[in-house]
Coordinates of C-alpha atoms and ligand atoms in Angstrom, one line a residue:
M227 CA -38.2 167.4 -61.0
C228 CA -38.3 170.0 -58.2
G229 CA -40.7 169.5 -55.5
I230 CA -43.0 172.3 -54.2
V231 CA -45.0 172.6 -51.1
G232 CA -47.3 175.1 -49.6
Y233 CA -49.5 175.4 -46.5
L234 CA -52.4 177.9 -45.6
G235 CA -54.1 177.3 -42.3
E236 CA -54.1 177.4 -38.7
Q237 CA -50.9 175.5 -37.8
P238 CA -47.4 176.8 -38.0
A239 CA -46.4 176.7 -41.7
F240 CA -42.7 176.0 -41.4
P241 CA -42.4 172.6 -39.8
L242 CA -45.4 171.5 -42.2
I243 CA -43.4 172.7 -45.4
I244 CA -40.0 171.0 -44.2
K245 CA -41.7 167.8 -43.7
G246 CA -43.6 168.0 -46.9
L247 CA -39.9 168.9 -48.5
K248 CA -38.5 166.0 -47.1
R249 CA -41.1 163.7 -48.5
L250 CA -40.6 165.4 -52.1
E251 CA -36.8 165.4 -52.0
Y252 CA -36.7 162.5 -54.3
R253 CA -37.6 165.0 -56.9
G254 CA -34.6 167.2 -56.7
Y255 CA -32.2 167.6 -53.9
D256 CA -29.6 170.2 -55.0
S257 CA -31.0 173.1 -53.1
A258 CA -34.1 174.1 -51.0
G259 CA -36.0 177.0 -49.5
V260 CA -38.9 178.3 -47.7
A261 CA -40.9 181.5 -47.4
V262 CA -43.3 182.2 -44.8
I263 CA -45.8 185.1 -44.3
D264 CA -47.0 185.9 -41.0
T265 CA -50.2 187.5 -39.8
K266 CA -48.4 191.0 -39.6
G267 CA -47.6 190.7 -43.2
S268 CA -43.9 190.3 -42.8
L269 CA -42.2 187.6 -45.1
T270 CA -39.2 185.4 -43.9
H271 CA -37.2 183.7 -46.5
H272 CA -34.4 181.1 -46.4
R273 CA -32.6 179.3 -49.1
K274 CA -29.5 177.1 -49.0
K275 CA -27.6 175.1 -51.6
G276 CA -27.9 171.2 -50.7
K277 CA -30.5 169.2 -49.0
V278 CA -33.4 170.0 -47.0
D279 CA -31.4 169.1 -43.9
D280 CA -28.8 171.8 -44.9
L281 CA -31.6 174.3 -45.1
L282 CA -32.7 173.4 -41.7
A283 CA -29.2 173.9 -40.3
H284 CA -29.2 177.2 -42.1
V285 CA -32.3 178.4 -40.4
G286 CA -31.2 177.1 -36.9
D287 CA -33.3 178.8 -34.2
D288 CA -34.5 181.4 -36.4
V289 CA -37.7 179.5 -37.3
P290 CA -40.1 181.6 -39.3
T291 CA -43.6 182.0 -37.7
G292 CA -46.6 182.3 -39.8
H293 CA -49.8 180.1 -41.1
L294 CA -49.0 180.8 -44.8
G295 CA -45.8 179.3 -46.4
I296 CA -44.3 178.0 -49.5
G297 CA -41.2 175.5 -49.8
H298 CA -39.1 174.0 -52.8
T299 CA -36.5 171.5 -53.3
R300 CA -34.6 172.0 -56.5
W301 CA -33.3 170.0 -59.4
A302 CA -31.3 172.6 -61.4
T303 CA -32.1 173.6 -64.9
H304 CA -31.4 177.3 -65.4
G305 CA -28.2 178.2 -63.2
P306 CA -26.1 176.1 -60.9
P307 CA -27.2 174.9 -57.7
N308 CA -26.3 177.5 -55.1
D309 CA -28.1 179.6 -52.6
V310 CA -29.0 182.5 -55.0
N311 CA -30.5 180.1 -57.5
A312 CA -32.7 178.3 -54.9
H313 CA -36.3 178.9 -54.6
P314 CA -38.7 180.7 -53.6
H315 CA -37.6 183.8 -55.7
L316 CA -38.7 187.3 -54.8
S317 CA -40.3 190.1 -56.9
G318 CA -38.1 193.4 -57.0
D319 CA -39.9 195.0 -54.2
G320 CA -39.8 191.8 -52.1
Q321 CA -43.8 191.7 -52.2
L322 CA -44.1 188.5 -53.9
A323 CA -42.5 185.0 -53.4
L324 CA -42.9 182.4 -55.8
I325 CA -41.8 178.6 -56.2
H326 CA -41.7 176.8 -59.5
N327 CA -41.4 173.3 -60.9
G328 CA -40.9 173.4 -64.8
I329 CA -39.2 175.3 -67.5
I330 CA -40.3 178.8 -68.7
E331 CA -39.1 178.6 -72.4
N332 CA -39.5 182.0 -73.4
Y333 CA -37.9 183.4 -70.2
H334 CA -35.2 185.0 -71.9
A335 CA -37.3 187.2 -74.2
L336 CA -39.5 188.0 -70.9
K337 CA -36.4 188.8 -69.2
E338 CA -35.4 191.3 -71.9
T339 CA -38.6 192.9 -72.0
L340 CA -38.7 193.3 -68.2
I341 CA -35.0 194.7 -67.9
A342 CA -36.3 197.3 -70.5
R343 CA -39.2 198.1 -68.1
G344 CA -36.6 198.7 -65.2
H345 CA -36.5 195.2 -63.7
S346 CA -33.1 193.7 -62.5
F347 CA -32.3 190.0 -61.6
Y348 CA -30.3 188.5 -59.2
S349 CA -30.4 184.8 -60.3
D350 CA -29.9 182.8 -63.5
T351 CA -33.3 181.2 -63.2
D352 CA -36.3 181.4 -65.5
T353 CA -38.3 181.4 -62.2
E354 CA -37.3 184.8 -61.1
V355 CA -38.6 186.1 -64.5
L356 CA -42.0 184.7 -63.7
V357 CA -42.3 186.4 -60.5
H358 CA -41.3 189.7 -61.9
L359 CA -43.7 189.2 -64.7
I360 CA -46.5 188.8 -62.4
A361 CA -45.4 191.7 -60.1
E362 CA -45.2 193.7 -63.6
V363 CA -48.6 192.6 -64.4
M364 CA -50.0 193.8 -60.9
K365 CA -48.2 197.2 -61.3
S366 CA -49.9 197.9 -64.6
S367 CA -53.3 197.8 -63.3
E368 CA -54.5 198.4 -59.7
E369 CA -57.6 196.2 -60.3
L370 CA -55.6 193.0 -60.7
D371 CA -55.0 191.2 -57.5
L372 CA -52.4 188.4 -57.3
F373 CA -55.0 185.8 -58.7
E374 CA -55.9 188.0 -61.5
A375 CA -52.3 189.1 -62.1
T376 CA -50.9 185.5 -62.2
R377 CA -53.7 184.4 -64.6
V378 CA -53.0 187.2 -66.9
A379 CA -49.2 186.8 -66.6
L380 CA -49.3 183.1 -67.6
N381 CA -51.0 184.0 -70.8
E382 CA -47.5 185.4 -71.9
V383 CA -45.6 182.3 -70.7
V384 CA -44.6 179.4 -73.0
G385 CA -43.5 176.3 -71.3
A386 CA -44.3 174.0 -68.1
Y387 CA -44.9 175.1 -64.7
A388 CA -46.4 174.1 -61.2
I389 CA -46.3 177.4 -59.3
A390 CA -47.2 178.7 -55.8
V391 CA -47.2 182.3 -55.2
V392 CA -47.8 184.5 -52.0
D393 CA -48.2 188.2 -51.6
I394 CA -47.2 189.8 -48.1
A395 CA -50.2 192.0 -48.5
R396 CA -52.5 189.0 -48.5
P397 CA -51.4 186.6 -45.6
D398 CA -54.8 184.8 -46.2
E399 CA -54.2 183.6 -49.7
L400 CA -52.2 181.3 -51.7
I401 CA -52.2 181.4 -55.7
L402 CA -51.5 178.2 -57.5
A403 CA -51.4 177.3 -61.2
R404 CA -50.1 174.3 -63.5
K405 CA -49.3 173.4 -66.9
S406 CA -47.4 170.0 -67.7
S407 CA -46.0 169.9 -64.2
P408 CA -48.2 168.2 -61.5
L409 CA -49.9 170.0 -58.6
V410 CA -52.1 168.7 -56.0
I411 CA -54.5 170.8 -53.5
G412 CA -55.3 169.1 -50.2
I413 CA -58.3 170.1 -48.6
G414 CA -58.6 170.1 -44.7
E415 CA -60.7 171.5 -42.0
C416 CA -60.0 175.1 -42.3
E417 CA -56.5 174.4 -43.9
Y418 CA -55.1 173.7 -47.3
F419 CA -52.1 171.9 -48.5
V420 CA -50.2 172.0 -51.6
A421 CA -47.6 169.8 -53.1
S422 CA -46.1 168.3 -56.2
D423 CA -47.6 164.9 -55.2
A424 CA -50.0 163.7 -52.7
T425 CA -47.0 162.3 -50.5
P426 CA -46.6 165.5 -48.2
I427 CA -50.7 165.9 -47.8
I428 CA -51.6 162.0 -47.2
E429 CA -51.2 162.5 -43.1
Y430 CA -53.4 165.5 -42.9
T431 CA -56.4 164.7 -45.4
K432 CA -57.3 162.3 -48.1
N433 CA -59.3 165.0 -50.0
V434 CA -57.5 166.4 -52.6
V435 CA -58.1 168.3 -56.0
Y436 CA -55.7 167.8 -58.8
L437 CA -55.1 171.0 -60.8
E438 CA -55.5 170.5 -64.5
D439 CA -53.2 172.2 -67.2
E440 CA -53.6 175.9 -67.6
E441 CA -55.7 176.2 -64.5
V442 CA -55.0 179.0 -61.8
A443 CA -56.3 178.4 -58.4
R444 CA -56.7 180.8 -55.3
V445 CA -57.0 179.1 -51.8
S446 CA -58.3 181.4 -49.1
L447 CA -59.2 180.8 -45.6
S448 CA -62.3 183.4 -46.0
A449 CA -63.4 182.4 -49.5
G450 CA -62.3 178.8 -50.2
L451 CA -61.1 177.2 -53.3
K452 CA -61.6 178.9 -56.5
I453 CA -60.3 177.7 -60.0
R454 CA -60.3 179.5 -63.3
T455 CA -58.4 178.9 -66.5
I456 CA -55.8 181.2 -67.6
K457 CA -58.5 182.1 -70.4
N458 CA -60.9 183.1 -67.4
H459 CA -63.2 180.2 -67.7
R460 CA -64.8 179.2 -64.2
V461 CA -63.9 175.7 -63.2
T462 CA -65.7 173.5 -60.3
P463 CA -63.1 171.7 -58.4
V464 CA -63.5 168.1 -58.3
I465 CA -62.6 166.4 -55.0
T466 CA -60.9 163.0 -55.2
E467 CA -60.2 160.7 -52.2
L468 CA -56.7 159.5 -51.8
E469 CA -56.2 155.7 -51.4
M470 CA -52.6 155.8 -50.3
A471 CA -51.5 154.6 -46.9
L472 CA -49.0 156.7 -44.8
E473 CA -46.9 153.6 -44.0
S474 CA -46.3 153.1 -47.8
I475 CA -44.2 156.1 -47.9
E476 CA -42.1 155.5 -44.8
K477 CA -38.9 153.4 -44.5
G478 CA -40.5 150.8 -42.3
G479 CA -37.2 149.8 -40.7
Y480 CA -35.1 149.6 -43.8
E481 CA -31.9 151.4 -44.1
H482 CA -33.0 152.8 -47.7
F483 CA -36.3 153.1 -49.4
M484 CA -34.6 151.2 -52.4
L485 CA -34.0 148.3 -50.2
K486 CA -37.5 148.3 -48.8
E487 CA -38.9 148.5 -52.4
I488 CA -37.0 145.6 -53.4
H489 CA -38.2 143.6 -50.7
E490 CA -41.8 144.7 -51.5
Q491 CA -41.8 143.0 -54.7
P492 CA -43.5 139.9 -53.7
K493 CA -46.3 141.9 -52.5
S494 CA -46.4 144.5 -55.2
I495 CA -46.4 141.7 -57.8
A496 CA -49.3 140.1 -56.2
D497 CA -51.2 143.4 -55.8
C498 CA -50.8 144.1 -59.7
L499 CA -52.1 140.4 -60.2
R500 CA -55.2 140.9 -57.7
G501 CA -58.5 140.8 -59.4
R502 CA -56.9 140.6 -63.0
L503 CA -55.8 136.9 -62.9
R504 CA -58.9 134.7 -62.7
L505 CA -57.4 131.4 -62.6
G506 CA -60.5 129.7 -61.6
H507 CA -62.2 131.3 -64.7
G508 CA -59.3 130.9 -67.1
T509 CA -59.3 134.3 -68.0
I510 CA -57.8 137.8 -67.4
R511 CA -59.9 140.7 -66.2
M512 CA -58.5 144.1 -67.4
A513 CA -61.1 146.8 -67.6
G514 CA -58.9 149.1 -69.4
I515 CA -58.9 146.5 -72.3
D516 CA -62.5 144.7 -71.8
D517 CA -64.0 148.3 -72.1
H518 CA -62.3 148.7 -75.7
E519 CA -62.3 145.1 -76.8
S520 CA -62.8 146.0 -80.6
M521 CA -60.0 148.6 -80.6
W522 CA -57.6 145.9 -79.3
T523 CA -58.9 143.1 -81.6
E524 CA -58.8 145.4 -84.7
A525 CA -55.4 147.1 -83.9
K526 CA -52.9 146.9 -86.6
R527 CA -49.7 148.0 -84.7
L528 CA -48.7 148.8 -81.0
I529 CA -46.2 151.7 -80.4
I530 CA -44.7 151.7 -76.9
V531 CA -43.2 155.0 -75.6
A532 CA -41.4 155.3 -72.3
C533 CA -38.1 156.4 -70.7
G534 CA -35.5 154.9 -68.8
T535 CA -36.3 151.8 -66.8
S536 CA -39.9 151.9 -68.2
W537 CA -38.5 152.0 -71.6
H538 CA -36.7 148.6 -70.5
A539 CA -40.2 147.4 -69.5
G540 CA -41.6 148.3 -73.1
L541 CA -38.6 146.1 -74.7
V542 CA -39.5 142.9 -72.6
A543 CA -43.2 143.8 -73.8
E544 CA -42.0 143.8 -77.4
Y545 CA -41.2 140.0 -77.2
M546 CA -44.4 139.3 -75.1
F547 CA -46.8 141.1 -77.6
E548 CA -44.9 139.6 -80.7
D549 CA -45.1 135.9 -79.1
F550 CA -48.7 136.2 -77.8
V551 CA -50.4 138.3 -80.1
R552 CA -48.5 138.3 -83.4
I553 CA -48.8 142.1 -84.0
P554 CA -46.1 144.5 -85.1
V555 CA -44.7 146.5 -82.2
E556 CA -42.2 149.3 -82.2
V557 CA -40.4 150.5 -78.9
E558 CA -39.5 154.0 -78.7
Y559 CA -37.6 156.4 -76.3
A560 CA -40.3 158.9 -75.7
S561 CA -37.8 161.9 -76.1
E562 CA -37.1 160.8 -79.6
F563 CA -40.7 159.7 -80.8
R564 CA -42.0 163.0 -79.9
Y565 CA -39.8 165.1 -82.1
R566 CA -40.0 162.7 -85.1
N567 CA -42.6 162.8 -87.7
P568 CA -43.9 159.3 -87.0
V569 CA -46.5 157.5 -89.3
L570 CA -49.3 157.3 -86.7
G571 CA -53.0 157.3 -86.8
E572 CA -56.3 155.4 -86.2
G573 CA -55.9 151.8 -85.7
D574 CA -52.6 152.2 -83.9
I575 CA -52.5 151.9 -80.0
L576 CA -49.7 153.6 -78.1
I577 CA -48.9 152.2 -74.9
A578 CA -47.3 154.7 -72.7
I579 CA -45.4 153.3 -69.7
S580 CA -44.3 155.6 -66.7
Q581 CA -43.9 155.0 -63.1
S582 CA -44.4 158.6 -62.1
G583 CA -47.0 159.3 -64.7
E584 CA -45.3 162.6 -65.0
T585 CA -42.2 162.2 -67.3
A586 CA -42.4 165.2 -69.7
D587 CA -41.3 163.3 -72.9
T588 CA -43.9 160.5 -72.3
L589 CA -46.6 163.1 -71.9
A590 CA -45.5 164.9 -75.0
A591 CA -45.4 161.6 -77.2
I592 CA -49.0 160.6 -75.8
R593 CA -50.4 164.2 -76.6
M594 CA -49.1 163.9 -80.2
A595 CA -50.4 160.4 -80.5
K596 CA -53.8 161.5 -79.6
E597 CA -53.6 164.4 -81.9
R598 CA -53.0 162.0 -84.8
G599 CA -55.9 159.6 -84.0
A600 CA -54.1 156.7 -82.0
H601 CA -55.6 155.5 -79.0
V602 CA -53.4 155.9 -75.9
F603 CA -53.1 153.3 -73.1
G604 CA -51.2 154.4 -70.1
I605 CA -49.7 152.0 -67.7
C606 CA -48.4 154.4 -64.7
N607 CA -48.1 153.5 -61.1
V608 CA -48.9 156.8 -59.5
V609 CA -52.6 157.1 -59.3
G610 CA -54.0 160.3 -60.8
S611 CA -50.7 161.3 -62.5
S612 CA -51.0 163.2 -65.6
I613 CA -50.3 160.5 -68.1
S614 CA -53.0 158.3 -66.4
R615 CA -55.2 161.1 -66.5
E616 CA -54.6 161.9 -70.2
S617 CA -54.6 158.3 -71.6
D618 CA -57.8 157.0 -73.3
S619 CA -57.5 154.0 -71.3
G620 CA -54.9 152.1 -69.2
A621 CA -53.8 150.0 -66.4
Y622 CA -52.3 150.9 -63.1
T623 CA -49.2 148.9 -61.9
H624 CA -50.4 149.2 -58.3
A625 CA -46.9 148.9 -56.9
G626 CA -47.4 151.5 -54.3
P627 CA -45.3 154.7 -53.7
E628 CA -41.7 154.2 -55.2
I629 CA -39.5 156.7 -53.3
G630 CA -36.2 155.6 -54.2
V631 CA -34.8 157.3 -57.4
A632 CA -33.8 154.0 -58.9
S633 CA -36.9 152.1 -60.2
T634 CA -37.2 148.5 -58.8
K635 CA -40.6 147.4 -57.6
A636 CA -42.2 149.7 -60.3
F637 CA -40.3 147.9 -63.1
T638 CA -41.4 144.3 -61.9
A639 CA -44.8 145.5 -61.6
Q640 CA -44.8 147.2 -65.1
L641 CA -43.4 143.7 -66.5
T642 CA -46.4 141.9 -64.7
V643 CA -49.0 144.4 -66.3
L644 CA -47.5 144.0 -69.6
A645 CA -47.7 140.1 -69.4
L646 CA -51.2 140.5 -68.5
V647 CA -51.9 142.8 -71.2
A648 CA -50.3 140.8 -74.0
M649 CA -52.0 137.6 -72.6
R650 CA -55.4 139.4 -72.5
V651 CA -55.1 140.5 -76.0
G652 CA -53.9 137.3 -77.2
Q653 CA -56.8 135.6 -75.6
L654 CA -59.2 138.3 -77.3
R655 CA -57.6 138.0 -80.7
G656 CA -57.4 134.1 -80.6
T657 CA -53.5 133.9 -81.1
M658 CA -53.0 132.3 -77.7
D659 CA -54.6 128.9 -77.1
P660 CA -56.4 128.3 -73.9
Q661 CA -53.6 125.6 -72.6
Q662 CA -50.9 128.3 -73.4
L663 CA -52.9 131.0 -71.6
N664 CA -53.6 128.7 -68.8
R665 CA -49.9 127.7 -68.2
L666 CA -48.9 131.4 -68.2
M667 CA -51.7 132.2 -65.8
V668 CA -50.3 129.6 -63.5
G669 CA -47.0 130.9 -64.0
L670 CA -47.7 134.4 -63.1
D671 CA -49.6 133.3 -60.1
G672 CA -46.4 131.7 -58.8
V673 CA -44.3 134.6 -59.5
P674 CA -44.6 136.4 -56.1
E675 CA -43.5 133.1 -54.2
K676 CA -40.4 132.7 -56.5
V677 CA -39.4 136.4 -56.0
E678 CA -39.8 135.7 -52.2
A679 CA -37.3 132.8 -52.6
L680 CA -34.8 135.0 -54.3
L681 CA -34.8 137.8 -51.6
K682 CA -33.8 135.2 -49.2
K683 CA -30.3 135.1 -50.6
E684 CA -29.3 138.5 -49.2
S685 CA -25.8 137.2 -48.0
D686 CA -25.0 135.8 -51.5
F687 CA -25.8 139.1 -53.0
K688 CA -23.4 140.9 -50.4
A689 CA -20.6 138.6 -51.0
I690 CA -20.4 139.1 -54.7
A691 CA -21.0 142.9 -54.4
E692 CA -17.7 142.9 -52.0
A693 CA -16.0 141.0 -54.8
Y694 CA -16.7 143.6 -57.5
K695 CA -17.4 146.9 -56.0
A696 CA -14.0 148.3 -57.1
A697 CA -14.5 147.5 -60.4
P698 CA -14.4 150.6 -62.7
N699 CA -16.4 149.0 -65.5
A700 CA -19.0 146.3 -65.7
L701 CA -20.6 144.4 -68.6
F702 CA -24.3 143.3 -68.4
L703 CA -25.4 140.7 -71.0
G704 CA -28.5 138.8 -72.0
R705 CA -30.5 137.5 -75.0
G706 CA -33.9 137.6 -75.9
Y707 CA -36.2 138.3 -73.1
N708 CA -33.2 139.0 -71.1
F709 CA -31.8 141.4 -73.2
P710 CA -33.6 144.4 -71.8
V711 CA -32.7 142.8 -68.4
A712 CA -29.1 143.3 -69.2
L713 CA -29.9 146.9 -70.1
E714 CA -31.7 147.5 -66.8
G715 CA -28.9 145.7 -64.9
A716 CA -26.3 148.2 -66.3
L717 CA -28.7 151.3 -65.6
K718 CA -29.0 150.1 -61.9
L719 CA -25.5 149.9 -61.4
K720 CA -24.4 153.2 -62.9
E721 CA -27.1 155.3 -61.6
I722 CA -26.6 154.3 -57.9
S723 CA -23.0 153.4 -57.7
Y724 CA -21.4 155.7 -60.5
I725 CA -19.6 152.6 -61.8
H726 CA -19.5 152.7 -65.7
A727 CA -21.8 149.8 -66.9
E728 CA -22.8 148.9 -70.2
G729 CA -25.7 146.6 -71.3
Y730 CA -25.6 144.5 -74.5
P731 CA -27.5 141.8 -76.2
A732 CA -25.0 138.8 -75.5
A733 CA -24.5 138.1 -79.1
E734 CA -23.4 141.7 -79.9
M735 CA -20.5 141.5 -77.7
K736 CA -18.3 140.3 -80.3
H737 CA -19.1 143.3 -82.6
G738 CA -17.0 145.5 -80.3
P739 CA -17.5 145.4 -76.4
I740 CA -15.5 142.3 -76.4
A741 CA -12.4 144.5 -76.9
L742 CA -13.1 145.6 -73.4
I743 CA -12.8 142.2 -71.7
D744 CA -9.9 141.5 -69.6
E745 CA -9.4 140.0 -66.1
N746 CA -10.6 143.3 -64.6
M747 CA -14.0 143.3 -66.2
P748 CA -17.1 141.7 -64.5
V749 CA -19.5 140.3 -66.8
F750 CA -23.0 140.0 -65.4
I751 CA -25.1 137.8 -67.6
V752 CA -28.5 136.2 -67.7
A753 CA -28.0 132.5 -68.4
T754 CA -31.3 130.8 -67.5
Q755 CA -32.4 127.7 -69.3
D756 CA -34.5 129.2 -72.0
A757 CA -34.7 129.4 -75.9
H758 CA -31.1 130.9 -75.9
Y759 CA -29.5 128.9 -73.3
E760 CA -27.1 127.1 -75.6
K761 CA -26.0 130.4 -77.4
V762 CA -25.5 132.1 -74.1
L763 CA -23.2 129.3 -73.0
S764 CA -21.0 130.0 -76.0
N765 CA -21.1 133.8 -75.1
I766 CA -19.6 133.0 -71.6
Q767 CA -16.9 130.9 -73.1
E768 CA -16.0 133.8 -75.1
V769 CA -15.6 136.0 -71.9
K770 CA -13.8 133.3 -70.2
A771 CA -11.4 132.8 -72.9
R772 CA -10.5 136.5 -72.4
G773 CA -10.0 136.5 -68.7
G774 CA -13.3 138.0 -67.9
K775 CA -15.3 137.3 -64.9
I776 CA -18.6 135.9 -65.0
I777 CA -21.3 136.4 -62.7
A778 CA -24.4 134.5 -64.1
V779 CA -28.0 134.4 -63.3
V780 CA -28.9 130.8 -63.8
T781 CA -32.1 128.7 -63.6
A782 CA -32.1 126.7 -60.0
G783 CA -30.1 123.4 -60.5
D784 CA -28.0 124.5 -63.3
T785 CA -24.6 122.8 -63.1
E786 CA -23.2 123.7 -66.7
V787 CA -22.9 127.4 -66.2
A788 CA -21.7 126.8 -62.6
R789 CA -18.6 125.2 -64.1
M790 CA -17.5 128.1 -66.1
A791 CA -18.7 131.1 -64.1
D792 CA -17.0 132.8 -61.2
H793 CA -20.4 133.2 -59.3
T794 CA -23.9 132.0 -60.0
I795 CA -27.2 133.1 -58.5
E796 CA -30.3 130.7 -58.9
V797 CA -33.8 131.7 -59.8
L798 CA -36.7 129.3 -59.8
P799 CA -37.7 128.0 -63.2
A800 CA -40.6 130.2 -65.0
Q801 CA -41.7 130.5 -68.5
D802 CA -39.4 132.6 -70.8
A803 CA -41.6 135.7 -70.9
L804 CA -41.9 135.6 -67.1
V805 CA -38.0 135.1 -66.4
P806 CA -37.3 138.7 -66.6
I807 CA -39.4 139.5 -63.5
L808 CA -36.9 137.3 -61.6
S809 CA -33.6 137.8 -63.3
T810 CA -33.8 141.6 -62.9
I811 CA -33.8 141.1 -59.1
P812 CA -30.1 139.8 -58.6
F813 CA -29.1 142.9 -60.5
Q814 CA -31.1 145.2 -58.3
L815 CA -29.5 143.8 -55.0
L816 CA -26.0 143.6 -56.5
S817 CA -26.2 147.2 -57.6
Y818 CA -27.8 148.3 -54.2
H819 CA -25.1 146.5 -52.1
I820 CA -22.2 147.7 -54.3
A821 CA -23.6 151.4 -54.0
V822 CA -23.7 150.9 -50.2
M823 CA -20.3 149.6 -49.9
L824 CA -19.1 152.7 -52.0
D825 CA -20.9 154.9 -49.4
R826 CA -23.2 156.2 -52.3
N827 CA -26.3 158.1 -51.7
V828 CA -28.4 155.2 -52.6
D829 CA -31.9 156.8 -52.5
Q830 CA -31.2 160.1 -54.1
P831 CA -28.0 159.5 -56.5
R832 CA -26.1 162.7 -57.6
N833 CA -27.5 164.6 -60.5
L834 CA -31.0 162.4 -60.7
A835 CA -34.4 163.1 -59.8
K836 CA -37.2 160.6 -59.5
S837 CA -39.8 162.4 -61.8
V838 CA -38.3 164.0 -64.9
T839 CA -41.0 166.7 -65.5
V840 CA -38.6 168.5 -67.8
E841 CA -37.4 167.5 -71.3
Ligands
M6R1073 O1 -41.5 157.9 -64.0 P1 -41.1 157.2 -65.3 O2 -41.1 155.8 -65.3 O3 -41.7 157.9 -66.7 O4 -39.6 157.6 -65.3 C1 -38.6 157.0 -66.4 C2 -37.1 157.3 -66.0 O5 -37.0 158.5 -65.6 C3 -36.9 156.3 -65.0 O6 -37.1 155.0 -64.9 C4 -35.3 156.5 -64.7 O7 -34.7 156.1 -65.6 C5 -35.0 155.8 -63.2 N1 -34.1 156.4 -62.3 C6 -34.5 154.3 -63.4 O8 -34.2 153.7 -62.2

């Protein structure tokens, strides 16, 4: 949550920072601000409640000049979203400006100490405490410059931070630090870019340095990049080359990123399969598994941790691993798991699933699992993200940047990677016979084309969306592999349309939710021809008997459900384990169109952020 951007170089900083903030707005969008220092050492500072465009309107023609600047787009934690709590925050004497992504957990104790030393505060934020703390350390010893003072001050801090700090006395220097929140430094020709992820940097340079936990960096036009740990050990920067393409982070003619990302799914699934699915050889190649073969063949148990949509992918994987590998599997919310005292150790493999690779709870869960001796296998979309770097091994989903807050193509890519992992492990452990494996491989190979066919039915989705856009509530049902699809369908609808929706295993309906059904209740149900088909037909009858409206996702050619349902959406036939990759797409598109019809902010729904880097 929160996006941070910084620039030091020869170009005017302000336009670069604004452009970068717009790229990072998916991380938080309740207020935004900038601070720019010009060569004469004067600081211009603007902050505004609302989006980056509101900040721009507020700045108007009074555009700050200068070649050093920092900017922030906020997702509020401490204090409501308003102008005063927006970043950057200034030290009491106005000499330092600081932006922050994360939470300073001991801010209250630090604040009390600073107040006792004469500091006063204007905001409710933990960030303001941090900038005062650095100023206090600088004041306490004239020997300490901003870099050293930041390093020393961070030793007092408990919590998560990615920060950028500037000092009006040093218009040639930008200080950065991180712990548990991401920070990337782009290295150009006589210029440096800083951001929470690489998207604001990619059009200027491909050379980046990912700052590690508890590292503090100084970038200076005269002295270059220097990194030390907060304990004062020297670190040699490692430059990585970015592989991301600029087009992948633009809308490409679509009205919203979410729609673009839904339509990218045939390609993102194919990208995820490329080089891994080796049909000609009758095998699957996944370096993250093959390089640790004995660990997978000897593993006693799998524990899957994730949040939100990624957790739903984990639930689908539970069915896959049980079917293909015959191994015990537990699927846990990372936020619960990290605070339990789980029985965990050597012989366990913890699979962490995360699109962003930065979700604070998932990161904490993998750290706990590593401490207890489990092997951590990370499934992430963002290359170079914290979870991908801290995992012992893993696999990228290769879905490309996902900007819309509602996860779509990352989810289907997660399902695809998880199918590949389960199939490969089943192959290695001998729990899948070659024919079964081959059939599934052929099935997976055909998925992108089936998704393509589904996406051509856009007008059908719009008509159904029109019919149910005014519903105050909705129920999503599914069984077996499609139970998590029901959960995901409900999450999609509620997060972007703000319609209350519940996802349930279809058979659980009669244990409570059936009381909600009347003629105003749309029931979205996956009724594909799988192992549970007959049972789902009975569940549809139960809904119809109570007047509920049925919108069913069915296998192409099905006439039985069509006789009972108010609307059907056909998906092409696929093996049970692969159906979720298809059956989830109608729910993505229905949610999208309902949200558009209700005039919601589809890409940046209220109160949400793409990357949840606070717990
Ligand atoms: O980046 P992650 O996959 O770790 O994110 C997990 C959730 O925050 C995320 O899936 C969230 O639920 C999305 N808004 C769902 O669309």
